[in-house]
PDB file of C-alpha atoms in Angstrom:
ATOM      1  CA  MET C 100      14.822  -1.025  61.327  1.00  0.00           C
ATOM      2  CA  SER C 101      11.728  -1.695  63.433  1.00  0.00           C
ATOM      3  CA  SER C 102       8.672  -3.497  62.103  1.00  0.00           C
ATOM      4  CA  LYS C 103       6.757  -0.256  62.679  1.00  0.00           C
ATOM      5  CA  SER C 104       9.012   1.558  60.223  1.00  0.00           C
ATOM      6  CA  ALA C 105       8.696  -1.247  57.691  1.00  0.00           C
ATOM      7  CA  ALA C 106       4.923  -1.162  58.061  1.00  0.00           C
ATOM      8  CA  ALA C 107       4.879   2.584  57.381  1.00  0.00           C
ATOM      9  CA  ILE C 108       6.913   2.126  54.198  1.00  0.00           C
ATOM     10  CA  LEU C 109       4.664  -0.698  53.022  1.00  0.00           C
ATOM     11  CA  GLN C 110       1.535   1.326  53.762  1.00  0.00           C
ATOM     12  CA  ARG C 111       2.766   4.059  51.452  1.00  0.00           C
ATOM     13  CA  GLN C 112       3.682   1.661  48.657  1.00  0.00           C
ATOM     14  CA  PHE C 113       0.386  -0.201  49.021  1.00  0.00           C
ATOM     15  CA  LYS C 114      -1.499   3.088  48.860  1.00  0.00           C
ATOM     16  CA  ASP C 115       0.322   4.107  45.671  1.00  0.00           C
ATOM     17  CA  LEU C 116      -0.151   0.755  43.960  1.00  0.00           C
ATOM     18  CA  THR C 117      -3.890   0.699  44.706  1.00  0.00           C
ATOM     19  CA  ASP C 118      -4.472   4.366  43.925  1.00  0.00           C
ATOM     20  CA  PRO C 119      -6.752   4.653  40.853  1.00  0.00           C
ATOM     21  CA  LYS C 120      -4.450   7.337  39.437  1.00  0.00           C
ATOM     22  CA  LYS C 121      -1.222   5.381  40.000  1.00  0.00           C
ATOM     23  CA  GLY C 122      -2.154   1.705  40.106  1.00  0.00           C
ATOM     24  CA  ILE C 123      -0.637  -0.606  37.504  1.00  0.00           C
ATOM     25  CA  PRO C 124      -3.210  -2.407  35.339  1.00  0.00           C
ATOM     26  CA  SER C 125      -1.321  -5.720  35.436  1.00  0.00           C
ATOM     27  CA  PHE C 126      -1.888  -6.236  39.162  1.00  0.00           C
ATOM     28  CA  HIS C 127      -4.822  -6.563  41.537  1.00  0.00           C
ATOM     29  CA  ILE C 128      -3.552  -6.109  45.102  1.00  0.00           C
ATOM     30  CA  GLU C 129      -5.243  -6.684  48.454  1.00  0.00           C
ATOM     31  CA  LEU C 130      -4.006  -7.229  51.999  1.00  0.00           C
ATOM     32  CA  ASP C 131      -4.424 -10.653  53.536  1.00  0.00           C
ATOM     33  CA  ASP C 132      -6.666 -10.145  56.572  1.00  0.00           C
ATOM     34  CA  ASP C 133      -5.490  -6.489  56.811  1.00  0.00           C
ATOM     35  CA  ASN C 134      -1.913  -7.670  57.349  1.00  0.00           C
ATOM     36  CA  ILE C 135       0.383  -5.087  55.753  1.00  0.00           C
ATOM     37  CA  PHE C 136       3.188  -7.675  55.697  1.00  0.00           C
ATOM     38  CA  LEU C 137       1.197 -10.146  53.582  1.00  0.00           C
ATOM     39  CA  TRP C 138      -0.215  -9.120  50.190  1.00  0.00           C
ATOM     40  CA  ASN C 139      -2.492 -11.144  47.934  1.00  0.00           C
ATOM     41  CA  ILE C 140      -1.694 -10.276  44.334  1.00  0.00           C
ATOM     42  CA  GLY C 141      -3.404 -11.169  41.087  1.00  0.00           C
ATOM     43  CA  ILE C 142      -1.020 -10.990  38.116  1.00  0.00           C
ATOM     44  CA  MET C 143      -2.239 -10.422  34.557  1.00  0.00           C
ATOM     45  CA  VAL C 144      -0.254 -10.164  31.326  1.00  0.00           C
ATOM     46  CA  LEU C 145      -1.617  -7.429  29.068  1.00  0.00           C
ATOM     47  CA  ASN C 146       0.355  -8.384  25.978  1.00  0.00           C
ATOM     48  CA  LYS C 147      -2.226 -10.033  23.716  1.00  0.00           C
ATOM     49  CA  GLU C 148       0.526 -11.892  21.865  1.00  0.00           C
ATOM     50  CA  SER C 149       1.594 -13.640  25.073  1.00  0.00           C
ATOM     51  CA  MET C 150       0.576 -17.198  25.892  1.00  0.00           C
ATOM     52  CA  TYR C 151      -0.235 -15.895  29.392  1.00  0.00           C
ATOM     53  CA  HIS C 152      -2.746 -13.302  28.169  1.00  0.00           C
ATOM     54  CA  GLY C 153      -6.183 -13.664  29.724  1.00  0.00           C
ATOM     55  CA  GLY C 154      -4.959 -15.483  32.810  1.00  0.00           C
ATOM     56  CA  TYR C 155      -5.306 -14.376  36.423  1.00  0.00           C
ATOM     57  CA  PHE C 156      -2.379 -15.805  38.386  1.00  0.00           C
ATOM     58  CA  LYS C 157      -2.721 -15.549  42.140  1.00  0.00           C
ATOM     59  CA  GLY C 158       0.268 -15.077  44.383  1.00  0.00           C
ATOM     60  CA  GLN C 159       1.304 -13.967  47.855  1.00  0.00           C
ATOM     61  CA  MET C 160       4.083 -11.561  48.694  1.00  0.00           C
ATOM     62  CA  ARG C 161       5.377 -11.754  52.253  1.00  0.00           C
ATOM     63  CA  PHE C 162       7.503  -8.952  53.703  1.00  0.00           C
ATOM     64  CA  PRO C 163      10.073  -9.194  56.521  1.00  0.00           C
ATOM     65  CA  SER C 164      10.126  -6.784  59.449  1.00  0.00           C
ATOM     66  CA  GLU C 165      13.472  -5.486  58.089  1.00  0.00           C
ATOM     67  CA  PHE C 166      11.935  -4.328  54.790  1.00  0.00           C
ATOM     68  CA  PRO C 167      13.272  -2.651  52.665  1.00  0.00           C
ATOM     69  CA  PHE C 168      16.702  -3.785  53.841  1.00  0.00           C
ATOM     70  CA  SER C 169      15.691  -7.419  53.375  1.00  0.00           C
ATOM     71  CA  PRO C 170      13.712  -8.639  50.356  1.00  0.00           C
ATOM     72  CA  PRO C 171      10.176 -10.010  50.362  1.00  0.00           C
ATOM     73  CA  THR C 172       9.296 -13.488  49.117  1.00  0.00           C
ATOM     74  CA  PHE C 173       6.783 -14.355  46.427  1.00  0.00           C
ATOM     75  CA  ARG C 174       4.799 -17.564  45.935  1.00  0.00           C
ATOM     76  CA  PHE C 175       2.239 -18.399  43.250  1.00  0.00           C
ATOM     77  CA  THR C 176      -0.923 -19.865  44.800  1.00  0.00           C
ATOM     78  CA  PRO C 177      -1.424 -22.295  43.194  1.00  0.00           C
ATOM     79  CA  ALA C 178       1.955 -22.974  41.593  1.00  0.00           C
ATOM     80  CA  ILE C 179       2.271 -22.411  37.852  1.00  0.00           C
ATOM     81  CA  TYR C 180       4.231 -24.422  35.312  1.00  0.00           C
ATOM     82  CA  HIS C 181       7.259 -22.246  34.631  1.00  0.00           C
ATOM     83  CA  PRO C 182      11.043 -22.802  34.555  1.00  0.00           C
ATOM     84  CA  ASN C 183      11.598 -20.338  37.406  1.00  0.00           C
ATOM     85  CA  VAL C 184       8.786 -21.463  39.705  1.00  0.00           C
ATOM     86  CA  TYR C 185       9.313 -24.305  42.172  1.00  0.00           C
ATOM     87  CA  ARG C 186       6.651 -26.989  42.430  1.00  0.00           C
ATOM     88  CA  ASP C 187       5.409 -25.453  45.688  1.00  0.00           C
ATOM     89  CA  GLY C 188       4.862 -22.099  43.944  1.00  0.00           C
ATOM     90  CA  ARG C 189       7.943 -20.269  45.230  1.00  0.00           C
ATOM     91  CA  LEU C 190       9.408 -17.899  42.681  1.00  0.00           C
ATOM     92  CA  CYS C 191      13.129 -17.972  41.933  1.00  0.00           C
ATOM     93  CA  ILE C 192      14.193 -14.549  40.692  1.00  0.00           C
ATOM     94  CA  SER C 193      17.383 -12.565  41.276  1.00  0.00           C
ATOM     95  CA  ILE C 194      15.661  -9.394  42.419  1.00  0.00           C
ATOM     96  CA  LEU C 195      14.317 -11.243  45.487  1.00  0.00           C
ATOM     97  CA  HIS C 196      17.723 -12.626  46.486  1.00  0.00           C
ATOM     98  CA  GLN C 197      19.769 -10.800  49.095  1.00  0.00           C
ATOM     99  CA  GLY C 198      22.806  -9.167  47.521  1.00  0.00           C
ATOM    100  CA  GLY C 199      26.387  -9.501  48.694  1.00  0.00           C
ATOM    101  CA  ASP C 200      26.398 -13.310  48.856  1.00  0.00           C
ATOM    102  CA  PRO C 201      29.948 -14.425  47.906  1.00  0.00           C
ATOM    103  CA  THR C 202      28.706 -17.946  47.131  1.00  0.00           C
ATOM    104  CA  SER C 203      26.231 -16.705  44.538  1.00  0.00           C
ATOM    105  CA  ASP C 204      27.085 -16.162  40.879  1.00  0.00           C
ATOM    106  CA  GLU C 205      24.398 -13.478  40.589  1.00  0.00           C
ATOM    107  CA  PRO C 206      25.763  -9.946  40.111  1.00  0.00           C
ATOM    108  CA  ASP C 207      24.789  -7.551  42.890  1.00  0.00           C
ATOM    109  CA  SER C 208      23.256  -5.260  40.286  1.00  0.00           C
ATOM    110  CA  GLU C 209      20.528  -7.876  39.717  1.00  0.00           C
ATOM    111  CA  THR C 210      19.831  -8.761  43.352  1.00  0.00           C
ATOM    112  CA  TRP C 211      17.829  -7.008  46.059  1.00  0.00           C
ATOM    113  CA  THR C 212      18.782  -3.566  47.332  1.00  0.00           C
ATOM    114  CA  PRO C 213      16.827  -1.159  49.575  1.00  0.00           C
ATOM    115  CA  ALA C 214      16.292   0.983  46.474  1.00  0.00           C
ATOM    116  CA  GLN C 215      13.912  -1.666  45.102  1.00  0.00           C
ATOM    117  CA  THR C 216      10.182  -1.270  45.571  1.00  0.00           C
ATOM    118  CA  VAL C 217       7.195  -3.589  45.386  1.00  0.00           C
ATOM    119  CA  GLU C 218       6.459  -2.079  41.984  1.00  0.00           C
ATOM    120  CA  SER C 219       9.899  -2.950  40.609  1.00  0.00           C
ATOM    121  CA  VAL C 220       9.513  -6.528  41.877  1.00  0.00           C
ATOM    122  CA  LEU C 221       6.094  -6.961  40.272  1.00  0.00           C
ATOM    123  CA  ILE C 222       7.313  -5.623  36.943  1.00  0.00           C
ATOM    124  CA  SER C 223      10.259  -8.044  37.117  1.00  0.00           C
ATOM    125  CA  ILE C 224       7.843 -10.925  37.709  1.00  0.00           C
ATOM    126  CA  ILE C 225       5.870 -10.014  34.593  1.00  0.00           C
ATOM    127  CA  SER C 226       9.112  -9.864  32.614  1.00  0.00           C
ATOM    128  CA  LEU C 227      10.172 -13.264  33.924  1.00  0.00           C
ATOM    129  CA  LEU C 228       6.880 -14.834  32.864  1.00  0.00           C
ATOM    130  CA  GLU C 229       7.491 -13.652  29.334  1.00  0.00           C
ATOM    131  CA  ASP C 230      11.225 -14.345  29.297  1.00  0.00           C
ATOM    132  CA  PRO C 231      12.136 -17.328  31.539  1.00  0.00           C
ATOM    133  CA  ASN C 232      15.684 -17.832  32.748  1.00  0.00           C
ATOM    134  CA  VAL C 233      16.253 -21.394  31.547  1.00  0.00           C
ATOM    135  CA  SER C 234      19.934 -21.344  32.522  1.00  0.00           C
ATOM    136  CA  SER C 235      19.056 -21.344  36.229  1.00  0.00           C
ATOM    137  CA  PRO C 236      15.758 -23.232  36.489  1.00  0.00           C
ATOM    138  CA  ALA C 237      13.695 -23.956  39.587  1.00  0.00           C
ATOM    139  CA  ASN C 238      11.594 -26.437  37.613  1.00  0.00           C
ATOM    140  CA  ILE C 239      13.976 -28.462  35.468  1.00  0.00           C
ATOM    141  CA  ASP C 240      11.189 -30.325  33.642  1.00  0.00           C
ATOM    142  CA  ALA C 241       9.566 -27.056  32.551  1.00  0.00           C
ATOM    143  CA  SER C 242      12.923 -25.649  31.472  1.00  0.00           C
ATOM    144  CA  VAL C 243      13.781 -28.710  29.365  1.00  0.00           C
ATOM    145  CA  GLU C 244      10.345 -28.831  27.774  1.00  0.00           C
ATOM    146  CA  LEU C 245      10.410 -25.145  26.890  1.00  0.00           C
ATOM    147  CA  ARG C 246      13.717 -25.624  25.055  1.00  0.00           C
ATOM    148  CA  LYS C 247      13.062 -28.996  23.422  1.00  0.00           C
ATOM    149  CA  ASN C 248       9.295 -29.034  22.912  1.00  0.00           C
ATOM    150  CA  PRO C 249       7.957 -25.473  23.041  1.00  0.00           C
ATOM    151  CA  ASP C 250       4.572 -26.475  21.594  1.00  0.00           C
ATOM    152  CA  ALA C 251       3.945 -28.904  24.455  1.00  0.00           C
ATOM    153  CA  TYR C 252       5.088 -26.264  26.939  1.00  0.00           C
ATOM    154  CA  LYS C 253       2.717 -23.695  25.443  1.00  0.00           C
ATOM    155  CA  LYS C 254      -0.165 -26.166  25.603  1.00  0.00           C
ATOM    156  CA  LYS C 255       0.343 -26.634  29.358  1.00  0.00           C
ATOM    157  CA  VAL C 256       0.543 -22.886  29.914  1.00  0.00           C
ATOM    158  CA  MET C 257      -2.672 -22.320  27.956  1.00  0.00           C
ATOM    159  CA  GLN C 258      -4.411 -24.926  30.112  1.00  0.00           C
ATOM    160  CA  GLU C 259      -3.280 -23.071  33.220  1.00  0.00           C
ATOM    161  CA  VAL C 260      -4.500 -19.793  31.763  1.00  0.00           C
ATOM    162  CA  GLU C 261      -7.984 -21.260  31.336  1.00  0.00           C
ATOM    163  CA  ARG C 262      -7.924 -22.754  34.832  1.00  0.00           C
ATOM    164  CA  SER C 263      -6.799 -19.470  36.356  1.00  0.00           C
ATOM    165  CA  LYS C 264      -9.857 -17.623  35.062  1.00  0.00           C
ATOM    166  CA  ALA C 265     -11.869 -19.287  37.821  1.00  0.00           C
ATOM    167  CA  ASP C 266      -9.788 -17.283  40.331  1.00  0.00           C
ATOM    168  CA  ILE C 267     -10.830 -13.874  38.983  1.00  0.00           C
ATOM    169  CA  PRO C 268     -12.511 -12.058  41.910  1.00  0.00           C
ATOM    170  CA  GLU C 269     -16.224 -11.440  41.613  1.00  0.00           C
ATOM    171  CA  ASP C 270     -17.022  -7.975  40.219  1.00  0.00           C
ATOM    172  CA  TYR C 271     -13.399  -7.441  39.152  1.00  0.00           C
ATOM    173  CA  ILE C 272     -12.947  -6.058  35.649  1.00  0.00           C
ATOM    174  CA  MET C 273     -10.070  -7.740  33.850  1.00  0.00           C
ATOM    175  CA  PRO C 274      -7.916  -5.029  32.255  1.00  0.00           C
ATOM    176  CA  GLU C 275      -7.234  -4.881  28.557  1.00  0.00           C
ATOM    177  CA  LEU C 276      -4.054  -3.569  26.968  1.00  0.00           C
ATOM    178  CA  GLU C 277      -5.700  -0.481  25.488  1.00  0.00           C
ATOM    179  CA  LEU C 278      -7.765   0.395  28.559  1.00  0.00           C
ATOM    180  CA  PHE C 279      -6.831   1.778  31.935  1.00  0.00           C
ATOM    181  CA  ALA C 280      -7.737  -0.728  34.639  1.00  0.00           C
ATOM    182  CA  TYR C 281      -7.773   0.337  38.259  1.00  0.00           C
ATOM    183  CA  GLY C 282      -5.384  -1.469  40.544  1.00  0.00           C
ATOM    184  CA  ASN C 283      -7.694  -2.034  43.516  1.00  0.00           C
ATOM    185  CA  GLY C 284     -10.248  -4.121  41.592  1.00  0.00           C
ATOM    186  CA  SER C 285     -13.220  -2.636  43.488  1.00  0.00           C
ATOM    187  CA  SER C 286     -16.697  -3.254  42.163  1.00  0.00           C
ATOM    188  CA  HIS C 287     -17.200   0.490  41.681  1.00  0.00           C
ATOM    189  CA  ASN C 288     -14.713   0.298  38.828  1.00  0.00           C
ATOM    190  CA  LYS C 289     -17.654  -0.510  36.599  1.00  0.00           C
ATOM    191  CA  ASP C 290     -18.965   3.004  37.068  1.00  0.00           C
ATOM    192  CA  LEU C 291     -15.683   4.741  36.310  1.00  0.00           C
ATOM    193  CA  GLU C 292     -14.713   5.960  32.876  1.00  0.00           C
ATOM    194  CA  GLN C 293     -11.766   4.054  31.487  1.00  0.00           C
ATOM    195  CA  GLU C 294      -9.082   5.994  29.662  1.00  0.00           C
ATOM    196  CA  PRO C 295      -6.592   4.815  27.013  1.00  0.00           C
ATOM    197  CA  VAL C 296      -3.055   4.122  28.121  1.00  0.00           C
ATOM    198  CA  ASP C 297       0.170   3.601  26.293  1.00  0.00           C
ATOM    199  CA  GLU C 298       1.195   0.005  25.545  1.00  0.00           C
ATOM    200  CA  ASP C 299       4.212   0.289  27.827  1.00  0.00           C
ATOM    201  CA  PHE C 300       2.260   1.977  30.638  1.00  0.00           C
ATOM    202  CA  TRP C 301       3.198  -0.504  33.337  1.00  0.00           C
ATOM    203  CA  TYR C 302       6.889  -0.146  32.592  1.00  0.00           C
ATOM    204  CA  ASP C 303       6.821   3.461  33.759  1.00  0.00           C
ATOM    205  CA  SER C 304       7.329   4.375  37.388  1.00  0.00           C
ATOM    206  CA  ASP C 305       6.683   7.557  39.337  1.00  0.00           C
ATOM    207  CA  GLU C 306       9.451   6.617  41.758  1.00  0.00           C
ATOM    208  CA  GLU C 307      12.209   9.209  41.915  1.00  0.00           C
ATOM    209  CA  SER C 308      15.636   7.843  41.035  1.00  0.00           C
ATOM    210  CA  PHE C 309      18.442   8.224  43.495  1.00  0.00           C
ATOM    211  CA  ASP C 310      21.968   7.059  44.160  1.00  0.00           C
ATOM    212  CA  GLU C 311      21.863   3.669  45.900  1.00  0.00           C
ATOM    213  CA  GLU C 312      25.262   4.305  47.474  1.00  0.00           C
ATOM    214  CA  SER C 313      23.911   7.308  49.351  1.00  0.00           C
ATOM    215  CA  PHE C 314      20.761   5.472  50.419  1.00  0.00           C
ATOM    216  CA  ASP C 315      20.584   4.699  54.117  1.00  0.00           C
ATOM    217  CA  GLU C 316      17.990   4.175  56.830  1.00  0.00           C
ATOM    218  CA  GLU C 317      18.421   7.661  58.293  1.00  0.00           C
ATOM    219  CA  SER C 318      17.554   9.427  55.043  1.00  0.00           C
ATOM    220  CA  LEU C 319      14.645   7.078  54.503  1.00  0.00           C
ATOM    221  CA  MET C 320      13.212   7.775  57.951  1.00  0.00           C
ATOM    222  CA  ASP C 321      13.677  11.545  57.482  1.00  0.00           C
ATOM    223  CA  ASP C 322      11.601  11.368  54.311  1.00  0.00           C
ATOM    224  CA  MET C 323       8.920   9.386  56.116  1.00  0.00           C
ATOM    225  CA  GLU C 324       8.786  11.927  58.962  1.00  0.00           C
ATOM    226  CA  ASP C 325       8.410  14.784  56.461  1.00  0.00           C
ATOM    227  CA  ASN C 326       5.549  12.956  54.758  1.00  0.00           C
ATOM    228  CA  ASP C 327       3.884  12.268  58.112  1.00  0.00           C
ATOM    229  CA  GLU C 328       4.091  15.986  58.983  1.00  0.00           C
ATOM    230  CA  ASP C 329       2.462  16.866  55.658  1.00  0.00           C
ATOM    231  CA  ASP C 330      -0.342  14.380  56.325  1.00  0.00           C
ATOM    232  CA  ASP C 331      -0.886  15.830  59.810  1.00  0.00           C
ATOM    233  CA  GLU C 332      -1.093  19.352  58.392  1.00  0.00           C
ATOM    234  CA  GLU C 333      -3.678  18.228  55.835  1.00  0.00           C
ATOM    235  CA  GLU C 334      -5.756  16.581  58.563  1.00  0.00           C
ATOM    236  CA  GLU C 335      -5.604  19.756  60.700  1.00  0.00           C
ATOM    237  CA  GLU C 336      -6.775  21.862  57.747  1.00  0.00           C
ATOM    238  CA  ASP C 337      -9.661  19.455  57.132  1.00  0.00           C
ATOM    239  CA  ASP C 338     -10.665  19.674  60.807  1.00  0.00           C
ATOM    240  CA  MET C 339     -10.600  23.484  60.661  1.00  0.00           C
ATOM    241  CA  ASP C 340     -12.810  23.436  57.577  1.00  0.00           C
ATOM    242  CA  VAL C 341     -15.340  21.273  59.373  1.00  0.00           C
ATOM    243  CA  VAL C 342     -15.360  23.571  62.426  1.00  0.00           C
ATOM    244  CA  GLY C 343     -15.756  26.620  60.195  1.00  0.00           C
ATOM    245  CA  LYS C 344     -18.829  25.100  58.584  1.00  0.00           C
TER     246      LYS C 344
END
């Protein structure tokens, strides 16, 4: 797959995730210097019972030119104290590991497939924050402390939560569990009416399910071409309306 095709796929997913009607409240997403292959992402935990609630954890997701047939990488910037986060901020999570590795003990059902989306990865990251995998740690010290001295572990996390608040973008409205927060974090959000959402809102996805076994590049590109034709038709209709006026 060419980098042009990957860019087109990422453009669509970025558009959906930053659309006010579709965006997920737990994430604030922007491109790094307009680079569609490098996303800056703010992660927030909406569960008020969580030790991570109130924090704004910055990260970067980098996409390969072979996306979605190769997984992206994710790094917290700065690194956070967590059993599955390396000291340099790199996240260790099965969904970002390439499947089919005979040397890995991870089942293919938990590793990356082209059926995954940026949304599914982000939701998995939130889940991992709340439920660390201590059996396969990237930070052994954090894993041991979580198991043997959970109070000390929680204290360190709470300190990071307070520190992270300094990274909240200016004019960005931090979402609350019972309010709909817009994914793009624009300053005009202040003027928009916020609507209630269900507690499990960010678990839901508008992505259509399909059989991974039948998924291939040809079908993916056909879908993209159909969508491009629809966009062109809409643009032509808009141009005709302008001429008519």
